[in-house]
Amino acid sequence: VQYYLYIFFLLTLALLPHLGIGSALYKKNIISGSIISMLILTSIVSPIAYINAMHIKKIIFIYFCIGLYFLFKNRKVIFKFNKNEILFFAIFSLFFLWYFRGLSPELYIYSDHDLLYFSWISEFINPSIEGPLRLEISWPNQMASNHLIPGGIIAISSILIKKINLISSITLRYLIISLYFSYFFSHWATIKKINPFKILIFLILGMSIFGQEIGYEIKGSSFIYVILMLEILKNLYIKQNKQILFCLSLFLIIAKAPIFFVAVIFSFWIAYFNKEKISNLNWIVIILIGLNFASWFLVPRPTEHAGMPFFINIFKIEDILSLNGIKGWFITDAVSEIIFSVLEGPFITFALLIYIMTKYYLPYFLITKKIVVARDKTKIILLDAWVLCSIVAWTFIRYPIGIGHTAHLYLLMAVVTLFFIIKYFSESNNYYSIIIFSLIATLYGYPNRIFNPLHYVEKELLTTPESTMTTSELKFGFTNYKNDESYAIKNQIASAMIGEKIDAALVKPPQKSVIYNWIIQPDDK
Amino acid sequence: MINKHVKKRNKIYFFVSLLVLVYGLFFLIAHAPGLIAKKYLNHETKVKILIKSLNHINKVYINATPSERMEIEEAFKNLNQSVENKGTDKTCEH
């Protein structure tokens, strides 16, 4: 508890300057402004990390000073609280801190995938030598180009923490996600004057169907994409603030590198549709996006698995057969378990293709058709662009390694569909449809998925014990960095957890680790 | 106005879904030779095809990068293991 309070206190302090900048950017939408402020700072420091990480702390310090000035200047606007919203926020916070318990540092299963996004945070904030970003778990080797935004957000939030390590980063992510979800739903209940318990019930039922996908996304590096998606939905459907949408959509581009092209089209679509003059702030953001984008290409690329996305050639058999990859990316649920047990071979892939379209996309089109009112057509048209591009992209776009990360698109679509399901049922008086939905949702999630969005992820990680760690395992002494091949990945994770370096000259990075390809190793010659 | 848009949007969704379905059918057609072979070919022909495939894999292996080679070796190790253990489990069939 002490550790949580300590991290929570330092996180709050680190967020205050962003509230200041947020209030300066958007006076009537301070939280969205603060999120944009965090993303601006992260996108400034991310490319710099590849030039000289020593400058990062200075930039954050200057940025925080500006933030604190605006915090003081706009204090009357910022610290204006709505009693109802605070009460709702407290209720939702308790719920989400329990609901996302799988992300809490003591229950979390640390895997080698986390090393890719969080193992360099200490070097990002407190670099040990001049020059580009180093990897602590293979020190002093450099980090290859990567989208640093998810880790960067955690990094700028951990600026005040004395001992930065993987455990502190995971704690921060757990708190940021729980607090943001609490804010989102409490804000929704307050603005739309909906009983928060009604939202809570439909949220649990909705998560029973889509929770595993959302759990998978927030467990990985896509949690910023989820937060941005929810912010876009908030500003479209709850707050109705279209001015901020373009800025948010721009940040979607760098929030998840493998699916950047969908966000690019989405941003263009918003700019075209809103027909607004691009503000100075948005020009700055465009430049920052360009710099981050450039860093992906100018910085040495990962040794493997890197390549440009391409459209499949319908006349090329390898491209057509690459669809088989969705079997590996699919998050199993009650229906897909039946598909896997009844069908076999290519018929499973075909059935999954139909099922993905039905589960993730069809409810969106059915519900938005019903809830659209004649007042504001742009609301629906703007989001349609992302949704339609998402379908085309995950089905027809491939990476050289196959279906690759485009599968994130339909997994992220779960966030959008969940939002509309909660919106539809919490505003509906059709009790028959509510009862049917409740029954389906309970059957879907029963018995393990209803109250644990990380059930699937945990089950999958437990099948690869050689590349995972838990805090209880750490207590049993994975702290000796012996050159033992069988424990190599575990030792990497353990050293990241306690925040210590592994000297690459003494211990070579294990080739089977996910991060191996992101380590720039000096040429043997 | 909005109804008009919803209709137009739903048409696009229908068209895109149709494209996805057509792609799915292409995918099934691409598998047809394998499925037919599995069902109708005799044992000797299957062995011949398997040897041809292994020769093809050999060519791929020669041109592969070291880590790709490791992956292929790993796959073959698993295949051997499954043949030793069960003989007809899914890995072996694959």
Coordinates of C-alpha atoms in Angstrom, one line a residue:
Chain A
V1 CA 0.0 0.0 0.0
Q2 CA 2.8 2.3 0.9
Y3 CA 4.4 1.8 -2.5
Y4 CA 1.1 2.5 -4.3
L5 CA 0.6 5.7 -2.3
Y6 CA 4.2 6.7 -3.0
I7 CA 3.8 6.1 -6.8
F8 CA 0.3 7.7 -6.8
F9 CA 1.6 10.8 -5.1
L10 CA 4.5 11.3 -7.5
L11 CA 2.3 10.6 -10.4
T12 CA -0.2 13.3 -9.3
L13 CA 2.7 15.7 -8.9
A14 CA 4.0 14.8 -12.4
L15 CA 0.5 15.3 -13.9
L16 CA 0.0 18.8 -12.4
P17 CA 2.0 20.7 -15.0
H18 CA 0.1 19.0 -17.8
L19 CA -3.2 20.2 -16.2
G20 CA -1.6 23.7 -16.5
I21 CA -0.7 23.3 -20.2
G22 CA -4.0 21.5 -20.8
S23 CA -5.9 24.5 -19.4
A24 CA -3.9 26.8 -21.6
L25 CA -4.6 24.7 -24.7
Y26 CA -8.3 24.0 -24.2
K27 CA -9.9 26.0 -21.3
K28 CA -13.2 24.1 -21.6
N29 CA -11.7 20.7 -22.0
I30 CA -8.9 20.5 -19.5
I31 CA -8.5 16.7 -19.3
S32 CA -8.3 16.3 -23.0
G33 CA -5.9 19.2 -23.1
S34 CA -3.7 17.5 -20.4
I35 CA -3.6 14.3 -22.4
I36 CA -2.5 16.3 -25.5
S37 CA 0.1 18.1 -23.3
M38 CA 1.5 14.7 -22.2
L39 CA 1.6 13.5 -25.8
I40 CA 3.3 16.8 -27.0
L41 CA 6.0 16.4 -24.3
T42 CA 6.5 12.7 -25.2
S43 CA 6.7 13.4 -28.9
I44 CA 9.3 16.2 -28.3
V45 CA 11.5 14.0 -26.2
S46 CA 11.1 10.7 -28.1
P47 CA 13.2 11.7 -31.2
I48 CA 15.7 13.5 -29.0
A49 CA 16.2 10.2 -27.1
Y50 CA 17.8 8.8 -30.3
I51 CA 20.2 11.8 -30.6
N52 CA 21.2 12.4 -27.0
A53 CA 19.2 11.2 -24.1
M54 CA 21.1 13.5 -21.8
H55 CA 18.9 16.4 -22.9
I56 CA 15.6 14.8 -22.0
K57 CA 15.5 15.7 -18.4
K58 CA 16.3 19.4 -19.2
I59 CA 13.5 19.6 -21.7
I60 CA 11.0 18.0 -19.2
F61 CA 12.1 20.5 -16.6
I62 CA 11.5 23.5 -18.8
Y63 CA 8.2 22.1 -19.9
F64 CA 7.1 21.5 -16.3
C65 CA 8.1 25.1 -15.4
I66 CA 5.8 26.4 -18.2
G67 CA 3.1 23.9 -17.0
L68 CA 3.3 25.1 -13.4
Y69 CA 3.1 28.7 -14.5
F70 CA -0.2 28.0 -16.4
L71 CA -1.3 25.9 -13.4
F72 CA -1.0 28.9 -11.1
K73 CA -2.4 31.3 -13.7
N74 CA -5.5 29.2 -14.5
R75 CA -5.9 27.6 -11.0
K76 CA -9.5 28.9 -10.6
V77 CA -10.6 27.2 -13.8
I78 CA -8.6 24.0 -13.1
F79 CA -9.6 23.3 -9.5
K80 CA -13.3 23.7 -10.1
F81 CA -14.9 20.4 -9.0
N82 CA -18.3 18.9 -9.6
K83 CA -19.4 17.0 -6.4
N84 CA -21.3 14.4 -8.4
E85 CA -18.4 13.7 -10.7
I86 CA -16.0 13.3 -7.8
L87 CA -18.3 10.8 -6.1
F88 CA -18.8 8.9 -9.4
F89 CA -15.0 9.0 -9.9
A90 CA -14.4 7.5 -6.5
I91 CA -16.9 4.7 -7.2
F92 CA -15.4 3.9 -10.6
S93 CA -11.8 4.2 -9.3
L94 CA -12.5 1.5 -6.7
F95 CA -14.1 -0.7 -9.4
F96 CA -11.3 -0.3 -12.0
L97 CA -8.5 -0.7 -9.4
W98 CA -10.0 -4.0 -8.6
Y99 CA -11.1 -4.9 -12.2
F100 CA -7.7 -4.3 -13.7
R101 CA -6.0 -6.0 -10.8
G102 CA -4.1 -8.2 -13.3
L103 CA -2.1 -5.1 -14.3
S104 CA -1.1 -4.4 -10.7
P105 CA 2.6 -5.0 -10.1
E106 CA 2.3 -7.9 -7.6
L107 CA -0.2 -9.9 -9.7
Y108 CA 1.2 -8.9 -13.1
I109 CA 3.0 -11.5 -15.2
Y110 CA 6.1 -9.8 -16.5
S111 CA 7.1 -10.9 -20.0
D112 CA 9.9 -10.3 -22.4
H113 CA 7.4 -8.2 -24.5
D114 CA 7.4 -5.6 -21.6
L115 CA 11.2 -5.2 -22.1
L116 CA 10.6 -3.8 -25.5
Y117 CA 8.5 -0.9 -24.2
F118 CA 9.5 -0.4 -20.5
S119 CA 13.0 -1.7 -20.0
W120 CA 14.7 1.5 -21.3
I121 CA 12.7 4.0 -19.2
S122 CA 15.4 4.4 -16.6
E123 CA 18.0 5.1 -19.3
F124 CA 15.5 7.5 -21.0
I125 CA 15.2 9.6 -17.8
N126 CA 18.6 9.1 -16.2
P127 CA 21.0 8.2 -19.0
S128 CA 24.4 6.9 -17.9
I129 CA 26.3 8.0 -20.9
E130 CA 26.0 10.6 -23.7
G131 CA 24.4 9.6 -26.9
P132 CA 21.4 7.7 -28.2
L133 CA 19.0 5.7 -26.0
R134 CA 20.7 2.6 -24.4
L135 CA 19.2 -0.6 -23.3
E136 CA 19.8 -1.4 -19.7
I137 CA 19.3 -5.1 -20.2
S138 CA 22.1 -5.2 -22.8
W139 CA 24.2 -2.2 -21.7
P140 CA 25.6 -0.2 -23.4
N141 CA 24.0 -1.4 -26.7
Q142 CA 21.6 1.0 -28.4
M143 CA 17.8 0.7 -28.9
A144 CA 16.7 0.3 -32.6
S145 CA 13.9 2.5 -33.9
N146 CA 10.6 1.9 -32.2
H147 CA 7.5 3.8 -31.3
L148 CA 8.5 5.3 -28.0
I149 CA 5.2 7.0 -27.2
P150 CA 3.7 4.4 -24.9
G151 CA 6.9 4.0 -22.9
G152 CA 7.6 7.7 -23.2
I153 CA 4.2 8.6 -21.5
I154 CA 5.3 6.3 -18.6
A155 CA 8.7 7.8 -18.6
I156 CA 7.6 11.4 -18.3
S157 CA 5.2 10.3 -15.5
S158 CA 8.0 8.7 -13.6
I159 CA 10.2 11.7 -13.7
L160 CA 10.0 12.2 -9.9
I161 CA 10.5 8.6 -8.9
K162 CA 13.9 7.9 -7.3
K163 CA 14.3 4.3 -8.4
I164 CA 12.8 3.8 -11.8
N165 CA 12.5 0.1 -12.8
L166 CA 10.0 -2.2 -14.6
I167 CA 7.9 -2.6 -11.4
S168 CA 7.5 1.2 -11.1
S169 CA 6.6 1.5 -14.8
I170 CA 4.0 -1.3 -14.5
T171 CA 2.6 0.4 -11.4
L172 CA 2.3 3.7 -13.2
R173 CA 0.6 2.1 -16.2
Y174 CA -1.9 0.3 -13.9
L175 CA -2.7 3.6 -12.1
I176 CA -2.9 5.6 -15.4
I177 CA -5.3 3.1 -17.0
S178 CA -7.5 2.7 -13.9
L179 CA -7.7 6.4 -13.3
Y180 CA -8.4 7.2 -16.9
F181 CA -11.1 4.6 -17.3
S182 CA -12.6 5.9 -14.0
Y183 CA -12.5 9.5 -15.3
F184 CA -14.1 8.5 -18.6
F185 CA -17.1 6.7 -17.2
S186 CA -17.7 9.1 -14.3
H187 CA -17.5 12.1 -16.8
W188 CA -19.9 10.3 -19.1
A189 CA -22.4 9.6 -16.2
T190 CA -22.2 13.2 -15.0
I191 CA -22.5 14.9 -18.4
K192 CA -25.3 12.7 -19.8
K193 CA -27.0 12.4 -16.3
I194 CA -27.0 8.6 -16.4
N195 CA -27.0 6.6 -13.2
P196 CA -23.4 5.4 -12.8
F197 CA -24.4 2.0 -11.6
K198 CA -26.4 1.5 -14.9
I199 CA -23.2 2.3 -16.8
L200 CA -21.2 0.0 -14.5
I201 CA -23.6 -3.0 -15.1
F202 CA -23.5 -2.6 -18.9
L203 CA -19.8 -2.0 -18.7
I204 CA -19.3 -5.4 -16.9
L205 CA -21.6 -7.1 -19.3
G206 CA -20.0 -5.5 -22.4
M207 CA -16.5 -6.3 -21.1
S208 CA -17.7 -9.9 -20.7
I209 CA -17.8 -10.0 -24.5
F210 CA -15.0 -7.6 -25.4
G211 CA -13.0 -7.4 -22.3
Q212 CA -10.3 -9.9 -23.3
E213 CA -9.5 -7.9 -26.4
I214 CA -9.3 -4.6 -24.4
G215 CA -7.2 -6.4 -21.8
Y216 CA -4.8 -7.6 -24.5
E217 CA -4.5 -4.1 -25.9
I218 CA -3.9 -2.4 -22.6
K219 CA -1.5 -5.0 -21.5
G220 CA 0.7 -4.4 -24.5
S221 CA 1.9 -1.1 -25.9
S222 CA -1.6 -0.1 -27.3
F223 CA -2.9 1.4 -24.0
I224 CA -2.2 4.9 -25.4
Y225 CA -4.2 4.1 -28.5
V226 CA -7.1 2.9 -26.3
I227 CA -7.0 6.1 -24.3
L228 CA -6.9 8.2 -27.5
M229 CA -9.8 6.3 -29.0
L230 CA -11.9 6.8 -25.9
E231 CA -10.9 10.5 -25.9
I232 CA -12.1 10.7 -29.5
L233 CA -15.4 9.0 -28.6
K234 CA -15.8 11.3 -25.6
N235 CA -15.3 14.4 -27.7
L236 CA -17.6 13.1 -30.5
Y237 CA -20.5 11.7 -28.4
I238 CA -20.3 13.0 -24.8
K239 CA -18.8 16.4 -24.9
Q240 CA -19.2 17.2 -28.6
N241 CA -16.1 19.2 -29.1
K242 CA -15.0 18.7 -32.7
Q243 CA -12.1 21.2 -32.6
I244 CA -9.9 18.8 -30.6
L245 CA -10.5 15.8 -32.8
F246 CA -7.9 16.6 -35.4
C247 CA -5.2 16.9 -32.8
L248 CA -6.2 13.6 -31.1
S249 CA -6.3 11.8 -34.5
L250 CA -2.8 13.1 -35.3
F251 CA -1.4 11.5 -32.1
L252 CA -3.1 8.2 -33.1
I253 CA -0.5 8.1 -36.0
I254 CA 2.5 7.7 -33.7
A255 CA 0.7 5.9 -30.9
K256 CA 0.9 2.5 -32.7
A257 CA 3.5 2.3 -35.5
P258 CA 2.2 -0.9 -37.3
I259 CA -1.2 0.6 -38.0
F260 CA -0.2 4.3 -38.5
F261 CA -1.7 4.4 -42.0
V262 CA -5.3 4.1 -40.7
A263 CA -4.7 7.0 -38.4
V264 CA -3.2 9.0 -41.3
I265 CA -6.3 8.5 -43.4
F266 CA -8.5 9.3 -40.4
S267 CA -6.6 12.6 -39.8
F268 CA -6.9 13.6 -43.4
W269 CA -10.6 12.8 -43.3
I270 CA -11.2 14.9 -40.2
A271 CA -9.3 17.8 -41.7
Y272 CA -11.2 17.5 -44.9
F273 CA -14.6 17.1 -43.3
N274 CA -14.3 19.8 -40.5
K275 CA -13.1 22.2 -43.2
E276 CA -11.5 24.2 -40.3
K277 CA -8.3 26.2 -40.5
I278 CA -5.5 24.3 -39.1
S279 CA -4.5 26.0 -35.8
N280 CA -1.0 26.9 -34.8
L281 CA -1.1 24.2 -32.1
N282 CA -2.0 21.6 -34.8
W283 CA 0.8 22.8 -37.0
I284 CA 3.2 22.2 -34.1
V285 CA 1.7 18.8 -33.6
I286 CA 2.1 17.9 -37.3
I287 CA 5.8 18.8 -37.1
L288 CA 6.2 16.7 -34.0
I289 CA 4.5 13.8 -35.7
G290 CA 6.8 14.2 -38.7
L291 CA 9.9 14.2 -36.4
N292 CA 8.7 11.0 -34.7
F293 CA 7.8 9.4 -38.0
A294 CA 11.3 10.3 -39.3
S295 CA 12.9 8.7 -36.3
W296 CA 11.4 5.4 -37.3
F297 CA 13.2 5.5 -40.7
L298 CA 16.4 7.4 -39.8
V299 CA 17.4 5.5 -36.7
P300 CA 18.8 2.0 -37.4
R301 CA 15.9 -0.3 -37.8
P302 CA 15.3 -3.6 -35.8
T303 CA 17.4 -6.3 -37.3
E304 CA 14.4 -8.3 -38.3
H305 CA 10.6 -8.2 -38.6
A306 CA 10.9 -4.7 -40.0
G307 CA 9.3 -3.9 -43.3
M308 CA 6.8 -1.7 -45.0
P309 CA 3.1 -2.7 -45.1
F310 CA 1.7 -3.7 -48.5
F311 CA -1.7 -4.5 -50.1
I312 CA -2.1 -8.2 -50.8
N313 CA -2.0 -9.4 -54.4
I314 CA -5.1 -11.4 -55.0
F315 CA -3.3 -13.3 -57.8
K316 CA -0.4 -14.4 -55.5
I317 CA -1.1 -17.6 -53.6
E318 CA 1.3 -16.7 -50.7
D319 CA -0.6 -13.5 -50.1
I320 CA -4.0 -15.2 -50.0
L321 CA -2.7 -18.0 -47.7
S322 CA -1.2 -15.4 -45.3
L323 CA -4.7 -15.0 -43.9
N324 CA -3.9 -18.1 -41.9
G325 CA -2.1 -15.8 -39.5
I326 CA -5.3 -14.6 -37.9
K327 CA -5.5 -18.0 -36.1
G328 CA -2.5 -17.0 -34.1
W329 CA -3.8 -13.5 -33.4
F330 CA -7.3 -14.4 -32.5
I331 CA -8.4 -13.9 -28.9
T332 CA -10.4 -17.1 -28.1
D333 CA -13.8 -16.7 -26.6
A334 CA -16.9 -18.8 -26.2
V335 CA -17.9 -18.8 -29.9
S336 CA -14.4 -19.2 -31.3
E337 CA -13.7 -22.2 -29.0
I338 CA -16.7 -23.9 -30.8
I339 CA -15.3 -22.9 -34.2
F340 CA -11.9 -24.4 -33.3
S341 CA -13.4 -27.6 -32.0
V342 CA -15.9 -28.2 -34.8
L343 CA -14.0 -27.1 -37.9
E344 CA -10.6 -27.9 -39.1
G345 CA -7.9 -26.5 -41.4
P346 CA -8.7 -23.6 -43.7
F347 CA -12.4 -23.6 -42.6
I348 CA -11.4 -22.4 -39.2
T349 CA -9.7 -19.3 -40.8
F350 CA -12.7 -18.7 -43.0
A351 CA -15.1 -19.0 -40.1
L352 CA -13.0 -16.6 -38.0
L353 CA -13.0 -14.1 -40.8
I354 CA -16.8 -14.0 -40.8
Y355 CA -16.9 -14.0 -37.0
I356 CA -14.5 -11.0 -36.7
M357 CA -16.8 -9.0 -39.1
T358 CA -19.8 -10.0 -37.0
K359 CA -18.5 -9.6 -33.5
Y360 CA -16.5 -6.4 -33.8
Y361 CA -17.9 -4.5 -36.7
L362 CA -21.6 -5.4 -37.2
P363 CA -22.8 -4.1 -33.8
Y364 CA -21.2 -0.7 -34.6
F365 CA -23.2 -0.4 -37.8
L366 CA -26.4 -1.7 -36.3
I367 CA -26.2 0.5 -33.2
T368 CA -25.1 3.8 -34.8
K369 CA -27.9 3.3 -37.3
K370 CA -30.3 3.4 -34.4
I371 CA -28.9 6.1 -32.2
V372 CA -28.1 8.6 -34.9
V373 CA -30.2 11.8 -34.6
A374 CA -30.6 14.3 -37.4
R375 CA -28.9 17.0 -35.4
D376 CA -25.3 16.3 -36.2
K377 CA -24.3 14.0 -39.1
T378 CA -20.6 14.7 -38.8
K379 CA -20.5 12.7 -35.5
I380 CA -21.1 9.4 -37.3
I381 CA -19.3 10.3 -40.6
L382 CA -16.0 11.1 -38.8
L383 CA -15.8 7.8 -37.0
D384 CA -17.0 5.8 -40.0
A385 CA -13.7 6.6 -41.8
W386 CA -11.6 4.9 -39.0
V387 CA -13.9 1.9 -38.8
L388 CA -14.1 1.3 -42.6
C389 CA -10.3 1.8 -43.0
S390 CA -9.8 -0.6 -40.1
I391 CA -11.8 -3.4 -41.9
V392 CA -9.9 -2.9 -45.2
A393 CA -6.5 -2.7 -43.5
W394 CA -6.6 -5.8 -41.3
T395 CA -8.0 -7.9 -44.1
F396 CA -6.0 -6.7 -47.0
I397 CA -2.8 -5.2 -45.7
R398 CA 0.2 -7.4 -44.7
Y399 CA 3.7 -7.0 -43.5
P400 CA 6.6 -9.1 -44.8
I401 CA 6.2 -11.4 -41.7
G402 CA 2.5 -12.1 -42.6
I403 CA -0.7 -10.7 -41.0
G404 CA 1.5 -9.0 -38.4
H405 CA 0.2 -6.3 -36.2
T406 CA -2.7 -5.2 -38.4
A407 CA -4.7 -7.6 -36.3
H408 CA -4.6 -4.9 -33.6
L409 CA -7.1 -3.0 -35.7
Y410 CA -10.0 -5.4 -35.0
L411 CA -8.9 -5.8 -31.5
L412 CA -9.0 -2.0 -31.0
M413 CA -12.4 -1.9 -32.7
A414 CA -13.6 -3.8 -29.6
V415 CA -13.2 -0.4 -27.7
V416 CA -15.4 1.4 -30.1
T417 CA -18.0 -1.4 -30.2
L418 CA -18.0 -1.6 -26.4
F419 CA -18.6 2.1 -26.1
F420 CA -21.7 2.0 -28.4
I421 CA -23.1 -1.1 -26.7
I422 CA -22.9 0.6 -23.3
K423 CA -24.3 3.8 -24.8
Y424 CA -27.2 2.0 -26.5
F425 CA -28.2 -0.2 -23.5
S426 CA -27.8 2.5 -20.8
E427 CA -30.1 4.8 -22.8
S428 CA -32.5 2.1 -23.9
N429 CA -35.9 1.2 -22.3
N430 CA -36.3 -1.9 -24.3
Y431 CA -36.2 -4.4 -21.5
Y432 CA -36.4 -7.5 -23.8
S433 CA -33.2 -6.5 -25.7
I434 CA -31.5 -5.8 -22.3
I435 CA -32.4 -9.2 -21.0
I436 CA -31.2 -11.0 -24.2
F437 CA -28.0 -9.0 -24.2
S438 CA -27.4 -9.8 -20.5
L439 CA -27.9 -13.5 -21.1
I440 CA -25.6 -13.5 -24.1
A441 CA -22.9 -11.5 -22.3
T442 CA -23.0 -13.8 -19.2
L443 CA -22.8 -16.9 -21.4
Y444 CA -19.9 -15.3 -23.3
G445 CA -17.9 -14.5 -20.2
Y446 CA -18.7 -17.4 -18.0
P447 CA -16.9 -18.5 -15.8
N448 CA -13.5 -16.8 -16.1
R449 CA -13.8 -13.9 -18.4
I450 CA -16.6 -11.9 -16.7
F451 CA -14.5 -10.2 -14.0
N452 CA -11.0 -10.6 -15.4
P453 CA -10.2 -8.8 -18.7
L454 CA -6.7 -10.3 -18.5
H455 CA -7.7 -13.9 -18.3
Y456 CA -6.7 -14.8 -21.9
V457 CA -3.4 -12.9 -21.7
E458 CA -2.5 -14.6 -18.4
K459 CA -3.4 -18.0 -19.7
E460 CA -1.2 -17.5 -22.8
L461 CA 1.7 -16.2 -20.9
L462 CA 1.6 -19.2 -18.5
T463 CA 2.3 -21.4 -21.5
T464 CA 5.8 -19.8 -21.9
P465 CA 7.2 -19.8 -18.4
E466 CA 10.7 -19.5 -19.8
S467 CA 10.0 -15.9 -20.9
T468 CA 7.9 -14.6 -18.0
M469 CA 8.5 -13.6 -14.4
T470 CA 6.4 -12.8 -11.4
T471 CA 7.2 -10.8 -8.2
S472 CA 7.0 -14.0 -6.2
E473 CA 9.6 -15.7 -8.5
L474 CA 11.8 -12.6 -8.1
K475 CA 11.8 -13.1 -4.4
F476 CA 13.3 -16.6 -4.9
G477 CA 16.4 -15.1 -6.3
F478 CA 16.5 -14.4 -10.0
T479 CA 19.0 -11.7 -9.3
N480 CA 22.2 -13.4 -10.4
Y481 CA 23.0 -12.6 -14.0
K482 CA 24.7 -15.9 -14.7
N483 CA 25.5 -16.7 -18.2
D484 CA 22.9 -19.5 -18.2
E485 CA 21.0 -19.9 -21.5
S486 CA 17.9 -21.5 -20.0
Y487 CA 17.4 -18.6 -17.6
A488 CA 18.6 -15.8 -19.9
I489 CA 15.3 -14.2 -20.7
K490 CA 14.1 -14.5 -17.1
N491 CA 17.3 -12.9 -15.9
Q492 CA 16.7 -10.0 -18.4
I493 CA 13.2 -9.5 -16.9
A494 CA 14.4 -9.8 -13.4
S495 CA 17.2 -7.2 -13.9
A496 CA 14.7 -4.8 -15.5
M497 CA 12.3 -5.4 -12.5
I498 CA 14.9 -4.4 -10.0
G499 CA 16.3 -1.7 -12.2
E500 CA 19.9 -2.9 -12.7
K501 CA 22.0 -3.2 -15.8
I502 CA 23.2 -6.3 -17.6
D503 CA 26.6 -5.7 -19.1
A504 CA 26.4 -6.9 -22.8
A505 CA 30.1 -7.7 -22.7
L506 CA 29.6 -10.2 -20.0
V507 CA 26.1 -11.6 -20.8
K508 CA 25.0 -11.8 -24.4
P509 CA 21.3 -11.0 -25.0
P510 CA 19.3 -14.2 -25.6
Q511 CA 18.3 -14.7 -29.2
K512 CA 14.9 -16.0 -28.4
S513 CA 13.9 -12.8 -26.5
V514 CA 11.5 -10.5 -28.2
I515 CA 13.7 -7.5 -27.6
Y516 CA 16.7 -9.2 -29.3
N517 CA 15.9 -7.8 -32.7
W518 CA 15.6 -4.3 -31.2
I519 CA 19.2 -4.3 -29.9
I520 CA 21.7 -2.6 -32.1
Q521 CA 24.8 -4.7 -31.5
P522 CA 28.2 -3.5 -32.6
D523 CA 29.6 -5.3 -35.7
D524 CA 31.7 -8.3 -34.7
K525 CA 34.4 -7.1 -37.0
Chain B
M1 CA -30.0 14.0 -44.6
I2 CA -28.6 11.7 -41.9
N3 CA -30.7 8.8 -43.0
K4 CA -29.3 9.2 -46.5
H5 CA -25.8 9.1 -45.1
V6 CA -26.6 6.1 -42.9
K7 CA -27.9 4.3 -46.0
K8 CA -24.8 5.2 -48.0
R9 CA -22.5 4.2 -45.2
N10 CA -24.3 0.8 -44.7
K11 CA -24.0 0.2 -48.5
I12 CA -20.2 0.8 -48.2
Y13 CA -20.1 -1.6 -45.2
F14 CA -22.0 -4.2 -47.2
F15 CA -19.6 -3.8 -50.1
V16 CA -16.6 -4.1 -47.9
S17 CA -18.0 -7.1 -46.2
L18 CA -18.7 -8.6 -49.6
L19 CA -15.0 -8.0 -50.5
V20 CA -13.9 -9.7 -47.3
L21 CA -16.2 -12.6 -48.1
V22 CA -14.9 -12.9 -51.6
Y23 CA -11.3 -12.9 -50.2
G24 CA -12.4 -15.7 -47.8
L25 CA -13.7 -17.7 -50.7
F26 CA -10.4 -17.2 -52.6
F27 CA -8.6 -18.4 -49.5
L28 CA -10.7 -21.6 -49.4
I29 CA -10.2 -22.1 -53.2
A30 CA -6.4 -21.7 -52.7
H31 CA -6.6 -24.6 -50.1
A32 CA -8.8 -26.8 -52.4
P33 CA -5.9 -28.8 -54.0
G34 CA -4.5 -29.6 -50.5
L35 CA -8.0 -30.6 -49.2
I36 CA -8.7 -32.7 -52.3
A37 CA -5.3 -34.3 -52.1
K38 CA -5.8 -35.1 -48.4
K39 CA -9.0 -36.8 -49.2
Y40 CA -8.5 -38.6 -52.5
L41 CA -4.8 -39.3 -53.1
N42 CA -3.3 -42.6 -52.3
H43 CA -0.4 -43.1 -49.8
E44 CA 2.4 -43.3 -52.4
T45 CA 1.4 -40.1 -54.1
K46 CA 1.2 -38.4 -50.7
V47 CA 4.7 -39.6 -50.0
K48 CA 5.9 -38.3 -53.3
I49 CA 4.4 -34.8 -52.7
L50 CA 5.9 -34.8 -49.2
I51 CA 9.4 -35.5 -50.6
K52 CA 8.9 -32.7 -53.2
S53 CA 7.8 -30.3 -50.4
L54 CA 10.8 -31.3 -48.3
N55 CA 13.1 -30.5 -51.3
H56 CA 11.4 -27.2 -51.6
I57 CA 11.9 -26.5 -47.8
N58 CA 15.6 -27.4 -48.3
K59 CA 15.9 -24.7 -50.9
V60 CA 14.2 -22.2 -48.6
Y61 CA 16.5 -23.2 -45.7
I62 CA 19.6 -22.6 -47.8
N63 CA 18.5 -19.0 -48.6
A64 CA 17.2 -18.3 -45.0
T65 CA 18.8 -15.9 -42.5
P66 CA 20.4 -17.5 -39.4
S67 CA 17.4 -16.8 -37.2
E68 CA 15.0 -18.0 -39.9
R69 CA 17.0 -21.2 -40.0
M70 CA 16.7 -21.5 -36.2
E71 CA 12.9 -21.2 -36.6
I72 CA 12.8 -23.9 -39.2
E73 CA 15.0 -26.1 -37.1
E74 CA 12.7 -25.5 -34.2
A75 CA 9.7 -26.4 -36.3
F76 CA 11.3 -29.7 -37.4
K77 CA 12.4 -30.5 -33.9
N78 CA 8.7 -30.1 -32.8
L79 CA 7.6 -32.2 -35.7
N80 CA 10.0 -35.0 -34.8
Q81 CA 8.9 -34.8 -31.2
S82 CA 5.2 -35.1 -32.1
V83 CA 5.9 -38.0 -34.4
E84 CA 7.8 -39.7 -31.6
N85 CA 5.0 -38.9 -29.1
K86 CA 1.8 -39.4 -30.8
G87 CA 2.4 -39.9 -34.5
T88 CA -0.8 -38.2 -35.7
D89 CA -1.3 -35.1 -33.6
K90 CA -2.1 -31.7 -35.2
T91 CA 1.5 -30.6 -35.5
C92 CA 2.4 -33.7 -37.4
E93 CA -0.6 -33.4 -39.7
H94 CA 0.3 -29.8 -40.4

